[in-house]
Amino acid sequence: MQKEKLRVVRKQKGYTQQQIADIIATDVSNYSRKESGDVRIVKDEWDKIARFLDVSVEEIYEEEESKVVINNDHPIFNGAASGGNINQQFNNIPGSIIENLQGYIALLKEENARLKEELKTPKGRR
C-alpha cells in the first residue's frame, strides 16, 4: 500500500526521497520501497520523518499492509509452542511455502534418525 499521504507532504515541502532516506539512515532505494509500501516503515522512522517534515505523525501515517509479519515473541520462536496447525499460527504465509518447509523438515528428521542409528552402530561394523 503506497504511502500517498507521506509522498504528498514530502513533495509539498520540497524534499527528495534521498533527504528522507538520510534522516532515517537508509539508502534511497530502500526508502523508495518504504514509500511505495513494499517495505514496512517502523514507528521510530515515522517519528523521525514527521519531525523532519514538521508535521504530526497522523498527517503522514497510513496503515501498513504487511505481506509477512514476523513476531519474535510468538511461541513458535521462544520454545513455548504447544503444537497445533502451523497454518493457523501463520495464516499470512502462502501454503506452498509452508508445505515446502514441512517437506524439508521431514527430510531433516529422516536424516537425523539415520545419523542417530549410524552413531549407535559400533565403528567396526560400519
mmCIF file of N, CA and C in Angstrom:
data_model
loop_
_atom_site.group_PDB
_atom_site.id
_atom_site.type_symbol
_atom_site.label_atom_id
_atom_site.label_comp_id
_atom_site.label_asym_id
_atom_site.label_seq_id
_atom_site.Cartn_x
_atom_site.Cartn_y
_atom_site.Cartn_z
ATOM 1 N N MET A 1 0.836 -1.173 0.000
ATOM 2 C CA MET A 1 0.000 0.000 0.000
ATOM 3 C C MET A 1 0.888 1.245 0.000
ATOM 4 N N GLN A 2 0.757 2.039 -1.021
ATOM 5 C CA GLN A 2 1.571 3.233 -1.145
ATOM 6 C C GLN A 2 1.290 4.202 -0.012
ATOM 7 N N LYS A 3 2.311 4.884 0.389
ATOM 8 C CA LYS A 3 2.193 5.895 1.435
ATOM 9 C C LYS A 3 1.934 7.240 0.751
ATOM 10 N N GLU A 4 0.710 7.382 0.257
ATOM 11 C CA GLU A 4 0.347 8.557 -0.543
ATOM 12 C C GLU A 4 0.404 9.844 0.283
ATOM 13 N N LYS A 5 -0.085 9.794 1.533
ATOM 14 C CA LYS A 5 -0.056 10.990 2.375
ATOM 15 C C LYS A 5 1.386 11.441 2.610
ATOM 16 N N LEU A 6 2.260 10.491 2.890
ATOM 17 C CA LEU A 6 3.670 10.795 3.103
ATOM 18 C C LEU A 6 4.290 11.394 1.841
ATOM 19 N N ARG A 7 4.031 10.769 0.706
ATOM 20 C CA ARG A 7 4.603 11.228 -0.557
ATOM 21 C C ARG A 7 4.142 12.650 -0.884
ATOM 22 N N VAL A 8 2.852 12.910 -0.693
ATOM 23 C CA VAL A 8 2.298 14.236 -0.998
ATOM 24 C C VAL A 8 2.930 15.306 -0.100
ATOM 25 N N VAL A 9 2.991 15.044 1.213
ATOM 26 C CA VAL A 9 3.564 16.020 2.145
ATOM 27 C C VAL A 9 5.041 16.237 1.832
ATOM 28 N N ARG A 10 5.775 15.158 1.572
ATOM 29 C CA ARG A 10 7.201 15.282 1.245
ATOM 30 C C ARG A 10 7.393 16.191 0.038
ATOM 31 N N LYS A 11 6.601 15.972 -1.002
ATOM 32 C CA LYS A 11 6.721 16.781 -2.220
ATOM 33 C C LYS A 11 6.270 18.224 -1.987
ATOM 34 N N GLN A 12 5.188 18.406 -1.221
ATOM 35 C CA GLN A 12 4.714 19.764 -0.916
ATOM 36 C C GLN A 12 5.779 20.573 -0.187
ATOM 37 N N LYS A 13 6.521 19.896 0.684
ATOM 38 C CA LYS A 13 7.561 20.573 1.457
ATOM 39 C C LYS A 13 8.857 20.719 0.652
ATOM 40 N N GLY A 14 8.904 20.093 -0.529
ATOM 41 C CA GLY A 14 10.059 20.251 -1.414
ATOM 42 C C GLY A 14 11.241 19.349 -1.101
ATOM 43 N N TYR A 15 10.980 18.221 -0.449
ATOM 44 C CA TYR A 15 12.056 17.304 -0.101
ATOM 45 C C TYR A 15 12.113 16.126 -1.069
ATOM 46 N N THR A 16 13.315 15.607 -1.248
ATOM 47 C CA THR A 16 13.511 14.438 -2.113
ATOM 48 C C THR A 16 13.482 13.171 -1.273
ATOM 49 N N GLN A 17 13.337 12.050 -1.935
ATOM 50 C CA GLN A 17 13.414 10.765 -1.244
ATOM 51 C C GLN A 17 14.796 10.600 -0.601
ATOM 52 N N GLN A 18 15.828 11.088 -1.247
ATOM 53 C CA GLN A 18 17.183 10.984 -0.706
ATOM 54 C C GLN A 18 17.292 11.706 0.636
ATOM 55 N N GLN A 19 16.685 12.877 0.748
ATOM 56 C CA GLN A 19 16.744 13.627 2.003
ATOM 57 C C GLN A 19 16.039 12.879 3.129
ATOM 58 N N ILE A 20 14.903 12.270 2.831
ATOM 59 C CA ILE A 20 14.187 11.498 3.854
ATOM 60 C C ILE A 20 14.991 10.242 4.198
ATOM 61 N N ALA A 21 15.561 9.612 3.189
ATOM 62 C CA ALA A 21 16.384 8.421 3.430
ATOM 63 C C ALA A 21 17.533 8.753 4.376
ATOM 64 N N ASP A 22 18.140 9.915 4.192
ATOM 65 C CA ASP A 22 19.238 10.322 5.072
ATOM 66 C C ASP A 22 18.768 10.496 6.512
ATOM 67 N N ILE A 23 17.547 10.999 6.689
ATOM 68 C CA ILE A 23 17.000 11.226 8.033
ATOM 69 C C ILE A 23 16.799 9.905 8.769
ATOM 70 N N ILE A 24 16.360 8.870 8.055
ATOM 71 C CA ILE A 24 16.117 7.580 8.728
ATOM 72 C C ILE A 24 17.285 6.607 8.538
ATOM 73 N N ALA A 25 18.405 7.136 8.049
ATOM 74 C CA ALA A 25 19.652 6.362 7.926
ATOM 75 C C ALA A 25 19.494 5.115 7.062
ATOM 76 N N THR A 26 18.976 5.314 5.858
ATOM 77 C CA THR A 26 18.866 4.212 4.906
ATOM 78 C C THR A 26 19.249 4.745 3.533
ATOM 79 N N ASP A 27 19.341 3.854 2.562
ATOM 80 C CA ASP A 27 19.645 4.320 1.211
ATOM 81 C C ASP A 27 18.349 4.684 0.498
ATOM 82 N N VAL A 28 18.482 5.438 -0.567
ATOM 83 C CA VAL A 28 17.312 5.969 -1.248
ATOM 84 C C VAL A 28 16.452 4.869 -1.864
ATOM 85 N N SER A 29 17.073 3.788 -2.329
ATOM 86 C CA SER A 29 16.269 2.714 -2.926
ATOM 87 C C SER A 29 15.409 2.029 -1.862
ATOM 88 N N ASN A 30 15.957 1.856 -0.657
ATOM 89 C CA ASN A 30 15.168 1.258 0.427
ATOM 90 C C ASN A 30 14.041 2.206 0.845
ATOM 91 N N TYR A 31 14.355 3.503 0.937
ATOM 92 C CA TYR A 31 13.305 4.450 1.292
ATOM 93 C C TYR A 31 12.203 4.452 0.227
ATOM 94 N N SER A 32 12.588 4.389 -1.030
ATOM 95 C CA SER A 32 11.610 4.356 -2.117
ATOM 96 C C SER A 32 10.665 3.171 -1.944
ATOM 97 N N ARG A 33 11.227 2.008 -1.557
ATOM 98 C CA ARG A 33 10.397 0.822 -1.322
ATOM 99 C C ARG A 33 9.488 1.025 -0.112
ATOM 100 N N LYS A 34 9.961 1.771 0.887
ATOM 101 C CA LYS A 34 9.129 2.076 2.051
ATOM 102 C C LYS A 34 7.965 2.973 1.640
ATOM 103 N N GLU A 35 8.266 3.995 0.851
ATOM 104 C CA GLU A 35 7.224 4.928 0.430
ATOM 105 C C GLU A 35 6.217 4.261 -0.511
ATOM 106 N N SER A 36 6.687 3.295 -1.283
ATOM 107 C CA SER A 36 5.775 2.601 -2.199
ATOM 108 C C SER A 36 4.991 1.498 -1.495
ATOM 109 N N GLY A 37 5.342 1.199 -0.231
ATOM 110 C CA GLY A 37 4.594 0.219 0.536
ATOM 111 C C GLY A 37 5.148 -1.192 0.457
ATOM 112 N N ASP A 38 6.273 -1.374 -0.228
ATOM 113 C CA ASP A 38 6.869 -2.709 -0.333
ATOM 114 C C ASP A 38 7.627 -3.107 0.926
ATOM 115 N N VAL A 39 8.131 -2.103 1.652
ATOM 116 C CA VAL A 39 8.882 -2.341 2.885
ATOM 117 C C VAL A 39 8.214 -1.528 3.987
ATOM 118 N N ARG A 40 8.102 -2.135 5.140
ATOM 119 C CA ARG A 40 7.398 -1.521 6.271
ATOM 120 C C ARG A 40 8.194 -0.344 6.835
ATOM 121 N N ILE A 41 7.494 0.712 7.208
ATOM 122 C CA ILE A 41 8.079 1.839 7.925
ATOM 123 C C ILE A 41 7.784 1.612 9.404
ATOM 124 N N VAL A 42 8.825 1.519 10.206
ATOM 125 C CA VAL A 42 8.632 1.259 11.640
ATOM 126 C C VAL A 42 8.335 2.562 12.377
ATOM 127 N N LYS A 43 7.801 2.434 13.590
ATOM 128 C CA LYS A 43 7.345 3.592 14.373
ATOM 129 C C LYS A 43 8.428 4.651 14.520
ATOM 130 N N ASP A 44 9.632 4.247 14.848
ATOM 131 C CA ASP A 44 10.734 5.193 15.027
ATOM 132 C C ASP A 44 10.967 6.009 13.743
ATOM 133 N N GLU A 45 10.853 5.340 12.588
ATOM 134 C CA GLU A 45 11.039 6.039 11.312
ATOM 135 C C GLU A 45 9.902 7.024 11.057
ATOM 136 N N TRP A 46 8.658 6.617 11.374
ATOM 137 C CA TRP A 46 7.524 7.540 11.231
ATOM 138 C C TRP A 46 7.780 8.789 12.055
ATOM 139 N N ASP A 47 8.244 8.598 13.302
ATOM 140 C CA ASP A 47 8.511 9.734 14.193
ATOM 141 C C ASP A 47 9.582 10.659 13.620
ATOM 142 N N LYS A 48 10.682 10.093 13.137
ATOM 143 C CA LYS A 48 11.776 10.896 12.571
ATOM 144 C C LYS A 48 11.317 11.662 11.331
ATOM 145 N N ILE A 49 10.566 10.984 10.475
ATOM 146 C CA ILE A 49 10.093 11.623 9.241
ATOM 147 C C ILE A 49 9.145 12.773 9.582
ATOM 148 N N ALA A 50 8.237 12.543 10.513
ATOM 149 C CA ALA A 50 7.274 13.582 10.901
ATOM 150 C C ALA A 50 8.008 14.795 11.469
ATOM 151 N N ARG A 51 8.986 14.563 12.341
ATOM 152 C CA ARG A 51 9.758 15.687 12.906
ATOM 153 C C ARG A 51 10.472 16.458 11.792
ATOM 154 N N PHE A 52 11.089 15.730 10.872
ATOM 155 C CA PHE A 52 11.815 16.366 9.776
ATOM 156 C C PHE A 52 10.873 17.199 8.907
ATOM 157 N N LEU A 53 9.697 16.648 8.614
ATOM 158 C CA LEU A 53 8.734 17.348 7.758
ATOM 159 C C LEU A 53 7.943 18.407 8.528
ATOM 160 N N ASP A 54 8.141 18.453 9.859
ATOM 161 C CA ASP A 54 7.451 19.402 10.731
ATOM 162 C C ASP A 54 5.933 19.238 10.647
ATOM 163 N N VAL A 55 5.506 17.978 10.756
ATOM 164 C CA VAL A 55 4.086 17.640 10.778
ATOM 165 C C VAL A 55 3.871 16.595 11.866
ATOM 166 N N SER A 56 2.610 16.349 12.203
ATOM 167 C CA SER A 56 2.330 15.274 13.158
ATOM 168 C C SER A 56 2.395 13.939 12.410
ATOM 169 N N VAL A 57 2.665 12.896 13.134
ATOM 170 C CA VAL A 57 2.700 11.565 12.524
ATOM 171 C C VAL A 57 1.354 11.262 11.869
ATOM 172 N N GLU A 58 0.268 11.680 12.514
ATOM 173 C CA GLU A 58 -1.069 11.402 11.989
ATOM 174 C C GLU A 58 -1.281 11.993 10.591
ATOM 175 N N GLU A 59 -0.589 13.094 10.287
ATOM 176 C CA GLU A 59 -0.751 13.741 8.978
ATOM 177 C C GLU A 59 -0.132 12.937 7.839
ATOM 178 N N ILE A 60 0.836 12.067 8.165
ATOM 179 C CA ILE A 60 1.524 11.314 7.105
ATOM 180 C C ILE A 60 1.336 9.811 7.215
ATOM 181 N N TYR A 61 0.926 9.341 8.400
ATOM 182 C CA TYR A 61 0.839 7.895 8.647
ATOM 183 C C TYR A 61 -0.300 7.253 7.874
ATOM 184 N N GLU A 62 -0.007 6.105 7.298
ATOM 185 C CA GLU A 62 -1.027 5.258 6.691
ATOM 186 C C GLU A 62 -0.773 3.842 7.164
ATOM 187 N N GLU A 63 -1.849 3.132 7.440
ATOM 188 C CA GLU A 63 -1.782 1.761 7.957
ATOM 189 C C GLU A 63 -0.899 0.897 7.065
ATOM 190 N N GLU A 64 -0.125 0.034 7.705
ATOM 191 C CA GLU A 64 0.735 -0.899 6.982
ATOM 192 C C GLU A 64 -0.082 -2.099 6.538
ATOM 193 N N GLU A 65 0.175 -2.565 5.362
ATOM 194 C CA GLU A 65 -0.437 -3.786 4.861
ATOM 195 C C GLU A 65 0.694 -4.781 4.650
ATOM 196 N N SER A 66 1.158 -5.378 5.749
ATOM 197 C CA SER A 66 2.330 -6.241 5.692
ATOM 198 C C SER A 66 2.059 -7.520 4.936
ATOM 199 N N LYS A 67 3.023 -7.906 4.132
ATOM 200 C CA LYS A 67 2.910 -9.149 3.379
ATOM 201 C C LYS A 67 3.269 -10.340 4.264
ATOM 202 N N VAL A 68 4.306 -10.187 5.078
ATOM 203 C CA VAL A 68 4.704 -11.218 6.026
ATOM 204 C C VAL A 68 5.021 -10.521 7.335
ATOM 205 N N VAL A 69 4.449 -11.015 8.404
ATOM 206 C CA VAL A 69 4.693 -10.451 9.721
ATOM 207 C C VAL A 69 5.541 -11.439 10.499
ATOM 208 N N ILE A 70 6.650 -10.971 11.026
ATOM 209 C CA ILE A 70 7.497 -11.820 11.855
ATOM 210 C C ILE A 70 7.373 -11.302 13.275
ATOM 211 N N ASN A 71 6.936 -12.176 14.166
ATOM 212 C CA ASN A 71 6.741 -11.804 15.556
ATOM 213 C C ASN A 71 7.630 -12.698 16.403
ATOM 214 N N ASN A 72 8.772 -12.167 16.836
ATOM 215 C CA ASN A 72 9.714 -12.971 17.602
ATOM 216 C C ASN A 72 9.225 -13.309 19.001
ATOM 217 N N ASP A 73 8.120 -12.692 19.438
ATOM 218 C CA ASP A 73 7.534 -13.030 20.729
ATOM 219 C C ASP A 73 6.568 -14.197 20.607
ATOM 220 N N HIS A 74 6.298 -14.629 19.391
ATOM 221 C CA HIS A 74 5.354 -15.717 19.157
ATOM 222 C C HIS A 74 5.909 -17.016 19.745
ATOM 223 N N PRO A 75 5.050 -17.874 20.303
ATOM 224 C CA PRO A 75 5.506 -19.125 20.929
ATOM 225 C C PRO A 75 6.370 -19.994 20.018
ATOM 226 N N ILE A 76 6.161 -19.951 18.734
ATOM 227 C CA ILE A 76 6.940 -20.802 17.833
ATOM 228 C C ILE A 76 8.419 -20.418 17.871
ATOM 229 N N PHE A 77 8.709 -19.134 18.218
ATOM 230 C CA PHE A 77 10.083 -18.661 18.246
ATOM 231 C C PHE A 77 10.718 -18.775 19.619
ATOM 232 N N ASN A 78 9.904 -18.805 20.686
ATOM 233 C CA ASN A 78 10.501 -18.795 22.018
ATOM 234 C C ASN A 78 10.443 -20.149 22.711
ATOM 235 N N GLY A 79 10.129 -21.196 21.965
ATOM 236 C CA GLY A 79 10.180 -22.542 22.511
ATOM 237 C C GLY A 79 8.952 -22.957 23.291
ATOM 238 N N ALA A 80 7.938 -22.124 23.349
ATOM 239 C CA ALA A 80 6.750 -22.455 24.121
ATOM 240 C C ALA A 80 5.626 -22.985 23.245
ATOM 241 N N ALA A 81 5.954 -23.371 22.042
ATOM 242 C CA ALA A 81 4.916 -23.846 21.111
ATOM 243 C C ALA A 81 4.277 -25.115 21.657
ATOM 244 N N SER A 82 2.974 -25.175 21.497
ATOM 245 C CA SER A 82 2.257 -26.337 22.008
ATOM 246 C C SER A 82 1.765 -27.208 20.867
ATOM 247 N N GLY A 83 2.398 -27.088 19.736
ATOM 248 C CA GLY A 83 1.954 -27.870 18.580
ATOM 249 C C GLY A 83 0.865 -27.130 17.850
ATOM 250 N N GLY A 84 -0.051 -27.861 17.264
ATOM 251 C CA GLY A 84 -1.136 -27.213 16.539
ATOM 252 C C GLY A 84 -0.800 -27.084 15.073
ATOM 253 N N ASN A 85 -1.710 -26.547 14.355
ATOM 254 C CA ASN A 85 -1.558 -26.390 12.918
ATOM 255 C C ASN A 85 -0.797 -25.120 12.612
ATOM 256 N N ILE A 86 0.336 -25.249 11.969
ATOM 257 C CA ILE A 86 1.155 -24.080 11.657
ATOM 258 C C ILE A 86 0.418 -23.095 10.758
ATOM 259 N N ASN A 87 -0.513 -23.573 9.957
ATOM 260 C CA ASN A 87 -1.283 -22.666 9.106
ATOM 261 C C ASN A 87 -2.161 -21.736 9.936
ATOM 262 N N GLN A 88 -2.605 -22.185 11.113
ATOM 263 C CA GLN A 88 -3.395 -21.320 11.986
ATOM 264 C C GLN A 88 -2.504 -20.276 12.650
ATOM 265 N N GLN A 89 -1.262 -20.627 12.917
ATOM 266 C CA GLN A 89 -0.357 -19.710 13.582
ATOM 267 C C GLN A 89 0.211 -18.676 12.614
ATOM 268 N N PHE A 90 0.379 -19.027 11.361
ATOM 269 C CA PHE A 90 0.966 -18.133 10.368
ATOM 270 C C PHE A 90 0.109 -18.121 9.119
ATOM 271 N N ASN A 91 -1.139 -17.680 9.253
ATOM 272 C CA ASN A 91 -2.048 -17.747 8.123
ATOM 273 C C ASN A 91 -1.738 -16.736 7.033
ATOM 274 N N ASN A 92 -0.741 -15.865 7.238
ATOM 275 C CA ASN A 92 -0.372 -14.911 6.207
ATOM 276 C C ASN A 92 0.781 -15.415 5.332
ATOM 277 N N ILE A 93 1.272 -16.624 5.588
ATOM 278 C CA ILE A 93 2.331 -17.214 4.771
ATOM 279 C C ILE A 93 1.678 -18.158 3.768
ATOM 280 N N PRO A 94 2.017 -18.021 2.491
ATOM 281 C CA PRO A 94 1.402 -18.886 1.472
ATOM 282 C C PRO A 94 1.584 -20.369 1.792
ATOM 283 N N GLY A 95 0.534 -21.146 1.522
ATOM 284 C CA GLY A 95 0.545 -22.579 1.805
ATOM 285 C C GLY A 95 1.666 -23.310 1.110
ATOM 286 N N SER A 96 2.026 -22.889 -0.096
ATOM 287 C CA SER A 96 3.095 -23.575 -0.827
ATOM 288 C C SER A 96 4.428 -23.454 -0.093
ATOM 289 N N ILE A 97 4.670 -22.317 0.541
ATOM 290 C CA ILE A 97 5.915 -22.139 1.301
ATOM 291 C C ILE A 97 5.899 -23.029 2.531
ATOM 292 N N ILE A 98 4.766 -23.071 3.210
ATOM 293 C CA ILE A 98 4.656 -23.909 4.409
ATOM 294 C C ILE A 98 4.840 -25.378 4.046
ATOM 295 N N GLU A 99 4.203 -25.817 2.956
ATOM 296 C CA GLU A 99 4.346 -27.208 2.519
ATOM 297 C C GLU A 99 5.799 -27.523 2.189
ATOM 298 N N ASN A 100 6.462 -26.613 1.504
ATOM 299 C CA ASN A 100 7.865 -26.799 1.153
ATOM 300 C C ASN A 100 8.711 -26.945 2.414
ATOM 301 N N LEU A 101 8.488 -26.064 3.394
ATOM 302 C CA LEU A 101 9.251 -26.130 4.635
ATOM 303 C C LEU A 101 8.934 -27.397 5.431
ATOM 304 N N GLN A 102 7.664 -27.805 5.426
ATOM 305 C CA GLN A 102 7.307 -29.035 6.135
ATOM 306 C C GLN A 102 7.978 -30.240 5.485
ATOM 307 N N GLY A 103 8.056 -30.241 4.158
ATOM 308 C CA GLY A 103 8.756 -31.314 3.460
ATOM 309 C C GLY A 103 10.231 -31.345 3.816
ATOM 310 N N TYR A 104 10.831 -30.170 3.894
ATOM 311 C CA TYR A 104 12.243 -30.076 4.251
ATOM 312 C C TYR A 104 12.470 -30.545 5.688
ATOM 313 N N ILE A 105 11.562 -30.175 6.577
ATOM 314 C CA ILE A 105 11.659 -30.626 7.970
ATOM 315 C C ILE A 105 11.583 -32.147 8.043
ATOM 316 N N ALA A 106 10.680 -32.751 7.254
ATOM 317 C CA ALA A 106 10.555 -34.207 7.244
ATOM 318 C C ALA A 106 11.864 -34.853 6.784
ATOM 319 N N LEU A 107 12.479 -34.277 5.746
ATOM 320 C CA LEU A 107 13.764 -34.804 5.271
ATOM 321 C C LEU A 107 14.839 -34.688 6.347
ATOM 322 N N LEU A 108 14.873 -33.572 7.044
ATOM 323 C CA LEU A 108 15.856 -33.387 8.110
ATOM 324 C C LEU A 108 15.638 -34.377 9.251
ATOM 325 N N LYS A 109 14.378 -34.646 9.581
ATOM 326 C CA LYS A 109 14.083 -35.631 10.627
ATOM 327 C C LYS A 109 14.559 -37.018 10.215
ATOM 328 N N GLU A 110 14.338 -37.376 8.948
ATOM 329 C CA GLU A 110 14.818 -38.672 8.447
ATOM 330 C C GLU A 110 16.336 -38.750 8.527
ATOM 331 N N GLU A 111 16.996 -37.678 8.126
ATOM 332 C CA GLU A 111 18.460 -37.653 8.172
ATOM 333 C C GLU A 111 18.958 -37.744 9.612
ATOM 334 N N ASN A 112 18.307 -37.052 10.529
ATOM 335 C CA ASN A 112 18.688 -37.141 11.939
ATOM 336 C C ASN A 112 18.539 -38.571 12.456
ATOM 337 N N ALA A 113 17.440 -39.234 12.117
ATOM 338 C CA ALA A 113 17.217 -40.616 12.554
ATOM 339 C C ALA A 113 18.299 -41.529 11.995
ATOM 340 N N ARG A 114 18.632 -41.330 10.702
ATOM 341 C CA ARG A 114 19.669 -42.144 10.076
ATOM 342 C C ARG A 114 21.012 -41.936 10.772
ATOM 343 N N LEU A 115 21.341 -40.690 11.076
ATOM 344 C CA LEU A 115 22.617 -40.392 11.724
ATOM 345 C C LEU A 115 22.667 -40.940 13.149
ATOM 346 N N LYS A 116 21.534 -40.890 13.841
ATOM 347 C CA LYS A 116 21.484 -41.453 15.191
ATOM 348 C C LYS A 116 21.734 -42.959 15.152
ATOM 349 N N GLU A 117 21.135 -43.631 14.172
ATOM 350 C CA GLU A 117 21.360 -45.075 14.016
ATOM 351 C C GLU A 117 22.822 -45.355 13.693
ATOM 352 N N GLU A 118 23.395 -44.518 12.861
ATOM 353 C CA GLU A 118 24.801 -44.688 12.487
ATOM 354 C C GLU A 118 25.702 -44.545 13.705
ATOM 355 N N LEU A 119 25.355 -43.620 14.592
ATOM 356 C CA LEU A 119 26.150 -43.435 15.811
ATOM 357 C C LEU A 119 26.024 -44.626 16.752
ATOM 358 N N LYS A 120 24.874 -45.296 16.748
ATOM 359 C CA LYS A 120 24.658 -46.459 17.594
ATOM 360 C C LYS A 120 25.457 -47.668 17.118
ATOM 361 N N THR A 121 25.729 -47.728 15.825
ATOM 362 C CA THR A 121 26.433 -48.865 15.243
ATOM 363 C C THR A 121 27.906 -48.793 15.633
ATOM 364 N N PRO A 122 28.461 -49.890 16.203
ATOM 365 C CA PRO A 122 29.888 -49.885 16.546
ATOM 366 C C PRO A 122 30.755 -49.578 15.322
ATOM 367 N N LYS A 123 31.866 -48.912 15.546
ATOM 368 C CA LYS A 123 32.734 -48.478 14.446
ATOM 369 C C LYS A 123 33.223 -49.628 13.589
ATOM 370 N N GLY A 124 33.414 -50.771 14.137
ATOM 371 C CA GLY A 124 33.895 -51.915 13.388
ATOM 372 C C GLY A 124 32.894 -52.427 12.348
ATOM 373 N N ARG A 125 31.607 -52.178 12.555
ATOM 374 C CA ARG A 125 30.565 -52.691 11.646
ATOM 375 C C ARG A 125 30.219 -51.708 10.518
ATOM 376 N N ARG A 126 30.740 -50.544 10.538
ATOM 377 C CA ARG A 126 30.384 -49.549 9.512
ATOM 378 C C ARG A 126 31.051 -49.801 8.215
#
